[in-house]
PDB file of C-alpha atoms in Angstrom:
ATOM      1  CA  GLN A   1       0.229   0.156  -0.287  1.00 92.00           C
ATOM      2  CA  VAL A   2       1.626   3.646  -1.213  1.00 96.00           C
ATOM      3  CA  GLN A   3       1.536   5.898   1.200  1.00 97.00           C
ATOM      4  CA  LEU A   4       2.304   9.782   1.165  1.00 98.00           C
ATOM      5  CA  VAL A   5       1.914  11.926   4.395  1.00 98.00           C
ATOM      6  CA  GLU A   6       2.347  15.581   4.712  1.00 98.00           C
ATOM      7  CA  SER A   7       2.802  17.659   7.507  1.00 97.00           C
ATOM      8  CA  GLY A   8       4.258  20.829   8.899  1.00 98.00           C
ATOM      9  CA  GLY A   9       1.312  23.462   7.433  1.00 98.00           C
ATOM     10  CA  GLY A  10      -0.795  25.107   9.783  1.00 98.00           C
ATOM     11  CA  LEU A  11      -1.527  29.174  10.008  1.00 98.00           C
ATOM     12  CA  VAL A  12       1.014  32.126   9.669  1.00 98.00           C
ATOM     13  CA  GLN A  13       1.457  35.265   8.896  1.00 98.00           C
ATOM     14  CA  ALA A  14       3.141  36.942   6.197  1.00 98.00           C
ATOM     15  CA  GLY A  15       6.560  37.209   6.061  1.00 98.00           C
ATOM     16  CA  ASP A  16       6.964  33.850   7.718  1.00 98.00           C
ATOM     17  CA  SER A  17       8.425  30.483   6.793  1.00 98.00           C
ATOM     18  CA  LEU A  18       7.435  27.275   6.661  1.00 98.00           C
ATOM     19  CA  ARG A  19       8.833  24.077   5.886  1.00 98.00           C
ATOM     20  CA  LEU A  20       6.475  20.946   4.817  1.00 98.00           C
ATOM     21  CA  SER A  21       7.347  17.410   5.299  1.00 98.00           C
ATOM     22  CA  CYS A  22       5.807  14.159   2.928  1.00 98.00           C
ATOM     23  CA  GLU A  23       6.667  10.857   3.955  1.00 98.00           C
ATOM     24  CA  ALA A  24       6.732   8.014   1.191  1.00 97.00           C
ATOM     25  CA  SER A  25       5.828   4.703   1.901  1.00 96.00           C
ATOM     26  CA  GLY A  26       4.677   1.388  -0.214  1.00 95.00           C
ATOM     27  CA  LEU A  27       7.184   2.791  -2.852  1.00 93.00           C
ATOM     28  CA  THR A  28      10.716   2.441  -4.123  1.00 91.00           C
ATOM     29  CA  PHE A  29      11.034   6.474  -3.354  1.00 90.00           C
ATOM     30  CA  SER A  30      14.121   7.056  -5.018  1.00 91.00           C
ATOM     31  CA  ARG A  31      12.529   5.490  -8.446  1.00 92.00           C
ATOM     32  CA  TYR A  32      10.135   8.836  -8.209  1.00 95.00           C
ATOM     33  CA  THR A  33       9.569  11.967  -9.578  1.00 96.00           C
ATOM     34  CA  MET A  34       8.287  13.623  -6.861  1.00 97.00           C
ATOM     35  CA  GLY A  35       5.744  17.236  -7.019  1.00 97.00           C
ATOM     36  CA  TRP A  36       4.443  19.634  -4.620  1.00 98.00           C
ATOM     37  CA  PHE A  37       0.753  21.372  -5.747  1.00 98.00           C
ATOM     38  CA  ARG A  38      -1.203  23.212  -3.908  1.00 98.00           C
ATOM     39  CA  GLN A  39      -5.423  24.140  -4.034  1.00 98.00           C
ATOM     40  CA  ALA A  40      -7.468  27.327  -2.861  1.00 96.00           C
ATOM     41  CA  PRO A  41     -10.940  26.976  -2.096  1.00 92.00           C
ATOM     42  CA  GLY A  42     -12.781  27.782  -5.443  1.00 94.00           C
ATOM     43  CA  LYS A  43      -9.633  27.321  -7.418  1.00 95.00           C
ATOM     44  CA  GLU A  44      -8.138  24.609  -9.150  1.00 95.00           C
ATOM     45  CA  ARG A  45      -5.500  22.470  -8.484  1.00 96.00           C
ATOM     46  CA  GLU A  46      -1.621  24.207  -9.257  1.00 97.00           C
ATOM     47  CA  PHE A  47       2.006  22.803  -9.828  1.00 97.00           C
ATOM     48  CA  VAL A  48       3.900  24.478  -7.171  1.00 98.00           C
ATOM     49  CA  ALA A  49       7.739  22.159  -7.393  1.00 98.00           C
ATOM     50  CA  ALA A  50       8.926  19.056  -8.470  1.00 97.00           C
ATOM     51  CA  ILE A  51      12.366  17.450  -7.513  1.00 97.00           C
ATOM     52  CA  SER A  52      13.554  14.346 -10.198  1.00 93.00           C
ATOM     53  CA  TRP A  53      14.229  11.422  -8.618  1.00 88.00           C
ATOM     54  CA  SER A  54      17.673  11.021  -8.666  1.00 86.00           C
ATOM     55  CA  GLY A  55      17.550  15.272  -6.915  1.00 89.00           C
ATOM     56  CA  ILE A  56      19.892  16.091  -9.289  1.00 90.00           C
ATOM     57  CA  SER A  57      16.823  18.673 -11.124  1.00 94.00           C
ATOM     58  CA  THR A  58      14.495  20.659  -9.970  1.00 96.00           C
ATOM     59  CA  TYR A  59      11.790  22.801 -11.467  1.00 96.00           C
ATOM     60  CA  PHE A  60       9.037  25.569  -9.587  1.00 97.00           C
ATOM     61  CA  ALA A  61       6.581  27.460 -10.958  1.00 96.00           C
ATOM     62  CA  ASN A  62       8.069  30.997 -12.792  1.00 94.00           C
ATOM     63  CA  SER A  63       6.112  32.540  -9.731  1.00 93.00           C
ATOM     64  CA  LEU A  64       7.785  31.000  -6.993  1.00 95.00           C
ATOM     65  CA  LYS A  65      11.635  31.657  -7.929  1.00 90.00           C
ATOM     66  CA  GLY A  66      13.809  32.644  -5.107  1.00 94.00           C
ATOM     67  CA  ARG A  67      10.744  31.955  -3.028  1.00 97.00           C
ATOM     68  CA  PHE A  68       9.967  27.766  -2.420  1.00 98.00           C
ATOM     69  CA  PHE A  69      12.823  25.163  -2.236  1.00 97.00           C
ATOM     70  CA  ILE A  70      11.787  21.120  -2.949  1.00 98.00           C
ATOM     71  CA  SER A  71      15.018  18.409  -2.052  1.00 97.00           C
ATOM     72  CA  ARG A  72      14.771  15.172  -0.986  1.00 96.00           C
ATOM     73  CA  ASP A  73      16.153  13.077   0.900  1.00 95.00           C
ATOM     74  CA  ASN A  74      16.229   9.350  -0.364  1.00 94.00           C
ATOM     75  CA  ALA A  75      17.686   7.634   2.602  1.00 94.00           C
ATOM     76  CA  LYS A  76      14.576   8.534   5.110  1.00 96.00           C
ATOM     77  CA  ASN A  77      12.011   8.777   1.502  1.00 96.00           C
ATOM     78  CA  THR A  78      10.769  12.289   2.334  1.00 97.00           C
ATOM     79  CA  VAL A  79      10.518  15.295  -0.233  1.00 97.00           C
ATOM     80  CA  PHE A  80      10.053  18.544   1.710  1.00 98.00           C
ATOM     81  CA  LEU A  81       9.373  22.224   0.408  1.00 98.00           C
ATOM     82  CA  GLN A  82      10.716  25.428   1.625  1.00 98.00           C
ATOM     83  CA  MET A  83       8.162  27.918   1.109  1.00 98.00           C
ATOM     84  CA  ASN A  84      10.038  31.570   2.591  1.00 98.00           C
ATOM     85  CA  SER A  85       7.638  35.464   2.540  1.00 98.00           C
ATOM     86  CA  LEU A  86       4.953  33.368   2.638  1.00 98.00           C
ATOM     87  CA  LYS A  87       2.422  35.890   1.164  1.00 97.00           C
ATOM     88  CA  PRO A  88      -1.572  35.303   1.988  1.00 97.00           C
ATOM     89  CA  GLU A  89      -1.844  34.031  -1.830  1.00 96.00           C
ATOM     90  CA  ASP A  90      -0.031  30.993  -1.127  1.00 97.00           C
ATOM     91  CA  THR A  91      -2.703  30.421   1.038  1.00 98.00           C
ATOM     92  CA  ALA A  92      -4.024  26.914  -0.088  1.00 98.00           C
ATOM     93  CA  ALA A  93      -3.786  22.792   0.890  1.00 98.00           C
ATOM     94  CA  TYR A  94      -0.190  21.585   0.003  1.00 98.00           C
ATOM     95  CA  TYR A  95      -0.267  17.437  -2.102  1.00 98.00           C
ATOM     96  CA  CYS A  96       2.911  16.325  -2.456  1.00 98.00           C
ATOM     97  CA  ALA A  97       2.379  13.098  -5.496  1.00 98.00           C
ATOM     98  CA  ALA A  98       4.808  11.234  -6.538  1.00 97.00           C
ATOM     99  CA  ALA A  99       5.439  10.041 -10.971  1.00 96.00           C
ATOM    100  CA  PHE A 100       6.728   7.154 -11.607  1.00 94.00           C
ATOM    101  CA  ARG A 101       6.820   7.759 -15.008  1.00 87.00           C
ATOM    102  CA  ASP A 102       6.474  11.703 -16.431  1.00 81.00           C
ATOM    103  CA  ASN A 103       7.548  12.162 -19.853  1.00 84.00           C
ATOM    104  CA  GLY A 104       8.811  15.561 -19.213  1.00 87.00           C
ATOM    105  CA  ASN A 105       5.264  16.616 -17.991  1.00 92.00           C
ATOM    106  CA  TYR A 106       6.174  17.131 -14.507  1.00 93.00           C
ATOM    107  CA  MET A 107       3.631  19.777 -14.004  1.00 95.00           C
ATOM    108  CA  ASN A 108       1.095  18.242 -15.225  1.00 95.00           C
ATOM    109  CA  SER A 109      -0.558  16.910 -12.014  1.00 95.00           C
ATOM    110  CA  ARG A 110      -2.565  13.611 -14.220  1.00 95.00           C
ATOM    111  CA  VAL A 111       0.702  12.448 -14.914  1.00 94.00           C
ATOM    112  CA  TYR A 112       1.177  12.138 -11.265  1.00 96.00           C
ATOM    113  CA  ASP A 113       0.239   8.152  -9.865  1.00 96.00           C
ATOM    114  CA  TYR A 114       0.439   8.592  -6.267  1.00 97.00           C
ATOM    115  CA  TRP A 115      -1.552  11.575  -3.936  1.00 98.00           C
ATOM    116  CA  GLY A 116      -1.582  12.753  -0.533  1.00 98.00           C
ATOM    117  CA  GLN A 117      -4.339  13.928   1.897  1.00 97.00           C
ATOM    118  CA  GLY A 118      -3.009  17.399   1.920  1.00 97.00           C
ATOM    119  CA  THR A 119      -2.083  19.743   5.126  1.00 98.00           C
ATOM    120  CA  GLN A 120      -3.570  23.500   5.048  1.00 98.00           C
ATOM    121  CA  VAL A 121      -1.071  26.590   5.308  1.00 98.00           C
ATOM    122  CA  THR A 122      -3.034  29.825   5.791  1.00 98.00           C
ATOM    123  CA  VAL A 123      -1.133  32.551   5.658  1.00 98.00           C
ATOM    124  CA  SER A 124      -3.029  36.146   7.443  1.00 97.00           C
ATOM    125  CA  SER A 125      -2.535  39.586   5.736  1.00 93.00           C
TER     126      SER A 125
END
C-alpha cells in the first residue's frame, strides 16, 4: 500500500516561513519523481515544484522561483518544500505526489500516480 503523508502546515503571518514534509511508504521512493501542488478554495489545483528521482533536477512555478525550494532525502523517503516570505495568496491546501514516469510533464497533475491527503497552509495579512 502506497502512502504519502504531508505535515508542517499551519497558520502563519505574511513574511513567515514554513517547511513542509512528505513521508512516503509502500514504494521505491528513489525511483519516483516527486511533486508539490496546491489548491485554494474555488480554484484549480496548480503546480508548485517538482524534483527528479535522483534529486539532480528541480522545477518550480515561475512565480515561486527564489522563494520556494524543494529537496528530497531518499534515505528517509521524504520530500520537503521550503516556503519563505509567505504571502496571503499562498494560502491553500498543499499536496505531495509521486510519478513513476512523468515523460517530462512534471507540471501536469495527471501524470502523478499517488497523492497525499494534503496539509493546510494559511497565511494571514
